[in-house]
XYZ file of C-alpha atoms in Angstrom:
257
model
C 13.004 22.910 3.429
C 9.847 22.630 1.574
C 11.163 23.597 -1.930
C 14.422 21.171 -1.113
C 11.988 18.182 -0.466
C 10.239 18.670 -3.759
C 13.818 19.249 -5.745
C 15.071 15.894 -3.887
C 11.593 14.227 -4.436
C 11.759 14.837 -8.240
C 15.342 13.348 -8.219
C 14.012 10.145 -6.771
C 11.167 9.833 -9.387
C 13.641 10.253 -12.167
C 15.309 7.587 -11.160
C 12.792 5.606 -10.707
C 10.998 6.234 -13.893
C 14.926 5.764 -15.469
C 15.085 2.126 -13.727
C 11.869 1.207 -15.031
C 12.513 2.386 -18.723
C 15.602 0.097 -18.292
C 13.715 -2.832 -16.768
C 11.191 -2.306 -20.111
C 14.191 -2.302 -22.423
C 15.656 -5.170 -20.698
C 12.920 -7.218 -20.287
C 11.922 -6.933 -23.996
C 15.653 -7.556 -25.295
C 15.019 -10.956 -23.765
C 11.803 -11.633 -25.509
C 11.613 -13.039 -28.792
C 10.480 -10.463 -31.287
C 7.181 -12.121 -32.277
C 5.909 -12.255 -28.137
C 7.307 -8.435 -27.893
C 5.018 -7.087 -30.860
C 2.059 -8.221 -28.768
C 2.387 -6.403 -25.980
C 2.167 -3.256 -27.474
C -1.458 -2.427 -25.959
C -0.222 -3.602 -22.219
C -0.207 -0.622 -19.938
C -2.572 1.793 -21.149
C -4.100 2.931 -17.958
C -5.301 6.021 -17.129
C -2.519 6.266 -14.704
C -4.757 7.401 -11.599
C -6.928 4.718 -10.910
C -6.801 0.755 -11.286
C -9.813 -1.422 -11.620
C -9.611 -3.240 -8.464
C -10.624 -6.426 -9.029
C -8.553 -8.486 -6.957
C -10.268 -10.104 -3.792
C -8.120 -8.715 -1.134
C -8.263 -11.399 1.540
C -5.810 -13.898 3.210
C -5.342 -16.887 2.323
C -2.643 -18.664 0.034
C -2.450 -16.049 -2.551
C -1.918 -13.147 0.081
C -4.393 -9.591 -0.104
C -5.108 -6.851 2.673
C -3.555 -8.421 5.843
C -2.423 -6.901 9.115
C 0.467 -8.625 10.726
C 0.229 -10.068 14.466
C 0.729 -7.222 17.131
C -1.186 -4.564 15.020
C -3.287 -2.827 16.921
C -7.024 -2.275 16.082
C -9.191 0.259 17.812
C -12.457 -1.317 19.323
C -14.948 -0.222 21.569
C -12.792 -1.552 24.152
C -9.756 0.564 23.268
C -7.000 -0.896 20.910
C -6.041 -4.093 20.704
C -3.968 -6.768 19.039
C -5.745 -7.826 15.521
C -4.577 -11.320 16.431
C -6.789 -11.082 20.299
C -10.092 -10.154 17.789
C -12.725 -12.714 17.354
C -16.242 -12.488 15.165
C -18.788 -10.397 17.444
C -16.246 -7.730 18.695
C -16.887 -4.317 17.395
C -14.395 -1.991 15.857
C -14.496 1.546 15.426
C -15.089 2.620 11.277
C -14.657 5.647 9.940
C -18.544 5.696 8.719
C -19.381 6.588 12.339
C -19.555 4.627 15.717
C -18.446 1.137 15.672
C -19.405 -2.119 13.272
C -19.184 -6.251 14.729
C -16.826 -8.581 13.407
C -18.475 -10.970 10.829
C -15.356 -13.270 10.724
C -11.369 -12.789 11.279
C -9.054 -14.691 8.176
C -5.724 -15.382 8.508
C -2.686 -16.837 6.808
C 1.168 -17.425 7.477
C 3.640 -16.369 4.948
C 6.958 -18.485 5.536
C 10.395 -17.651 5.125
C 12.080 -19.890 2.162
C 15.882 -19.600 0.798
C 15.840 -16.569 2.187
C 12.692 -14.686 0.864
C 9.101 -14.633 1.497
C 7.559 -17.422 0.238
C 4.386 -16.643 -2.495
C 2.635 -13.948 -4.122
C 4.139 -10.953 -4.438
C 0.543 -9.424 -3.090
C 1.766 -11.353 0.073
C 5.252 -9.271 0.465
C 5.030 -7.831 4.218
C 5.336 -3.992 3.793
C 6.780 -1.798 6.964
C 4.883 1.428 7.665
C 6.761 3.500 9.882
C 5.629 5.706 12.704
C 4.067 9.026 11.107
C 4.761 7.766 7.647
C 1.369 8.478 6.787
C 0.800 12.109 8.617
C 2.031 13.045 12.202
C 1.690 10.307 14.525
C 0.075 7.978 12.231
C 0.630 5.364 12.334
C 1.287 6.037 15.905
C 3.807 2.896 15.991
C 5.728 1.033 13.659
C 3.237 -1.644 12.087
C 3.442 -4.080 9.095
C 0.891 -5.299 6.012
C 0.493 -6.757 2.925
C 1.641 -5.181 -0.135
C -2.038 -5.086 -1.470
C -3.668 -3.818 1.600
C -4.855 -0.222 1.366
C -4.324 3.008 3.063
C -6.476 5.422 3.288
C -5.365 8.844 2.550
C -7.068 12.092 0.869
C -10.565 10.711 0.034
C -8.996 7.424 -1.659
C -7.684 4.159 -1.101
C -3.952 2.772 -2.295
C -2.128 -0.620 -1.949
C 0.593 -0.150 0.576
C 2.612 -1.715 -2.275
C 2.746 1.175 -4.172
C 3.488 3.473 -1.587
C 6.773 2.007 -0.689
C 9.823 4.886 -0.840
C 12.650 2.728 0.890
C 12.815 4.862 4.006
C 9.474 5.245 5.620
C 7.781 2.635 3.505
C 9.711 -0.103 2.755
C 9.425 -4.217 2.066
C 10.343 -6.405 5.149
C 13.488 -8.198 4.871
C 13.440 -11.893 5.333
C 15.386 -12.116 8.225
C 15.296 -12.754 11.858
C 11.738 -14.289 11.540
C 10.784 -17.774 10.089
C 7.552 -16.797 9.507
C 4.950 -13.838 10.010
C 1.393 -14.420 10.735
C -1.270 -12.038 9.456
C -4.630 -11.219 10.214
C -7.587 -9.261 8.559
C -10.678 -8.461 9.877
C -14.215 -9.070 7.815
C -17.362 -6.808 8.767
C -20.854 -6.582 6.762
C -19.729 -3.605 4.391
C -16.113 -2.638 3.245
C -14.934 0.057 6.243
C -11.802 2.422 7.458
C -10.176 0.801 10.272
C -8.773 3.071 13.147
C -4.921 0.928 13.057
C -2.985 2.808 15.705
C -4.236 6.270 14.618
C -3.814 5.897 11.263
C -6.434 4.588 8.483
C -6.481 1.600 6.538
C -9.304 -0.939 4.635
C -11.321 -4.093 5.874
C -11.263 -7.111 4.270
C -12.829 -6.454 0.823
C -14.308 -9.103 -0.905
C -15.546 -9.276 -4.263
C -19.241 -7.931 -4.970
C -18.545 -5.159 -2.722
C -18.963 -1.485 -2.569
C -15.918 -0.048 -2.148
C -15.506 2.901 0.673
C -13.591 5.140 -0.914
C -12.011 5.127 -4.693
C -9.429 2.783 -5.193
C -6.054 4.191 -6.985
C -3.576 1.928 -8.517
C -1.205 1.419 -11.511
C -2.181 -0.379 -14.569
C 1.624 -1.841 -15.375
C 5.194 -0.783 -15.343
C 4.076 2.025 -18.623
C 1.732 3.247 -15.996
C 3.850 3.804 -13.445
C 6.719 5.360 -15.578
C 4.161 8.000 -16.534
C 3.460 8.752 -12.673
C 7.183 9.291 -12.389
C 7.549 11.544 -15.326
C 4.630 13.314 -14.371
C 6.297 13.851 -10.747
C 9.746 15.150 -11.639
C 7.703 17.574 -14.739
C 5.863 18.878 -11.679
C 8.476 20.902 -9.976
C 8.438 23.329 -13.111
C 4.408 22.444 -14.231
C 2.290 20.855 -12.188
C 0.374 18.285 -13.671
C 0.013 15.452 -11.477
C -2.535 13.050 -10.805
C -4.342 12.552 -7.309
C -2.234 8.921 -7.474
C 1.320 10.756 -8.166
C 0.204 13.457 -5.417
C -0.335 10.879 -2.670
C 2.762 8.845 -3.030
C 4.940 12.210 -3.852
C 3.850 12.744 -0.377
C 4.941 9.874 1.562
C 8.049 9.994 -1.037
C 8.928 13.667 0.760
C 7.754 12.269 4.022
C 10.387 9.632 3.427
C 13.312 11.825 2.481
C 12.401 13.939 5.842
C 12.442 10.757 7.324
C 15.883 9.703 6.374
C 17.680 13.533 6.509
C 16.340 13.026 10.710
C 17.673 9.190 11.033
């Protein structure tokens, strides 16, 4: 089973890394030649870790939100991140528990058919032990740029997304979707029904754990090439290992559907 997963795992990155060497030639085949020749230093990353930069908050512009009905473990047991107010205490994965200093919130609305905004804002659908067994525990939803937790470091849900396990919300059958983060002294991991995922980080904070993310579409088509080279040498990044894992977790996912 285990050698299958990685064989049908490095299928999935090929074609991923094949659809976004099309989307490249595409893209630049539209572009007049003079605005092409200047993107020639875009995507250079180190392919393992972005600089993470962005203020991950709600608001207009979307960041790290959990949607209404996630549940958050306090010191009263777990409950809805909407029910939280500033002075409850939530368990962190620094030990014990840490008060609320504020709870932000936005609504992301439902136009022509899509969600309305950022693409940080897209709702992203975690399913239940997408992320290791039992965890999450339940089905729960968040923000493309909020971050899991997983092996010592930190990625955007966005970039974890496989289709099956991890996939982007459709826009239908809700109107809207209200989400909800929750803001505490220091940047913590939140106990979100068993599994592990950021606070609200703002910026001028220490980070918890490293953050890993792409820098571009060049970035991420290395990742992929580096995945499906892997089944014969193994050279992968801690960024390609992580999602390869929820990628095998999501084919497992589907073969049992």
């Amino acid at each position: 089973m285990g050698g299958s997963l990685k064989v049908d795992r490095a299928r999935r990155n090929a074609l991923k890394a094949g659809g976004l060497a099309l989307g490249a030639l595409l893209a630049a085949s539209a572009l007049p030649r003079q605005a092409s020749a200047k993107d020639g230093n875009n995507g250079n990353g180190n392919g393992g870790c972005g600089n993470g930069q962005q203020t991950n908050g709600c608001g207009g512009s979307g960041g790290n939100c959990f949607a209404a009905g996630t549940l958050v473990r306090t010191r009263d047991g777990y409950r809805p991140v909407e029910t939280l107010a500033a002075g409850d205490e939530v368990a962190v994965r620094s030990g014990g528990f840490a008060p609320i200093r504020a709870m932000v919130s936005h609504t992301l609305n439902r136009v022509a058919g899509t969600w309305d905004g950022n693409p940080d804002n897209l709702p992203v659908v975690i399913r239940r032990g997408a992320l290791g067994e039992n965890a999450p525990s339940a089905d729960l939803c968040v923000t493309a740029l909020h971050a899991v937790y997983v092996d010592g470091f930190l990625m955007n849900a966005g970039d974890l997304v496989n289709g099956t396990s991890i996939s982007f919300k459709a826009a239908d059958g809700q109107d809207s979707l209200d989400f909800f983060n929750i803001e505490l002294d220091g940047h913590e991991i939140l106990d979100v029904q068993g599994a592990s995922f950021e606070s609200l980080h703002r910026v001028g904070m220490e980070r918890c754990a490293p953050l890993l993310g792409f820098d571009g579409g060049r970035s991420k088509l290395r990742s992929h090439l580096r995945s499906v080279a892997s089944v014969v040498v193994d050279r992968r990044r801690p960024i390609d290992v992580i999602r390869d894992t929820m990628e095998e977790r999501g084919i497992a996912f589907a073969r049992a559907a």
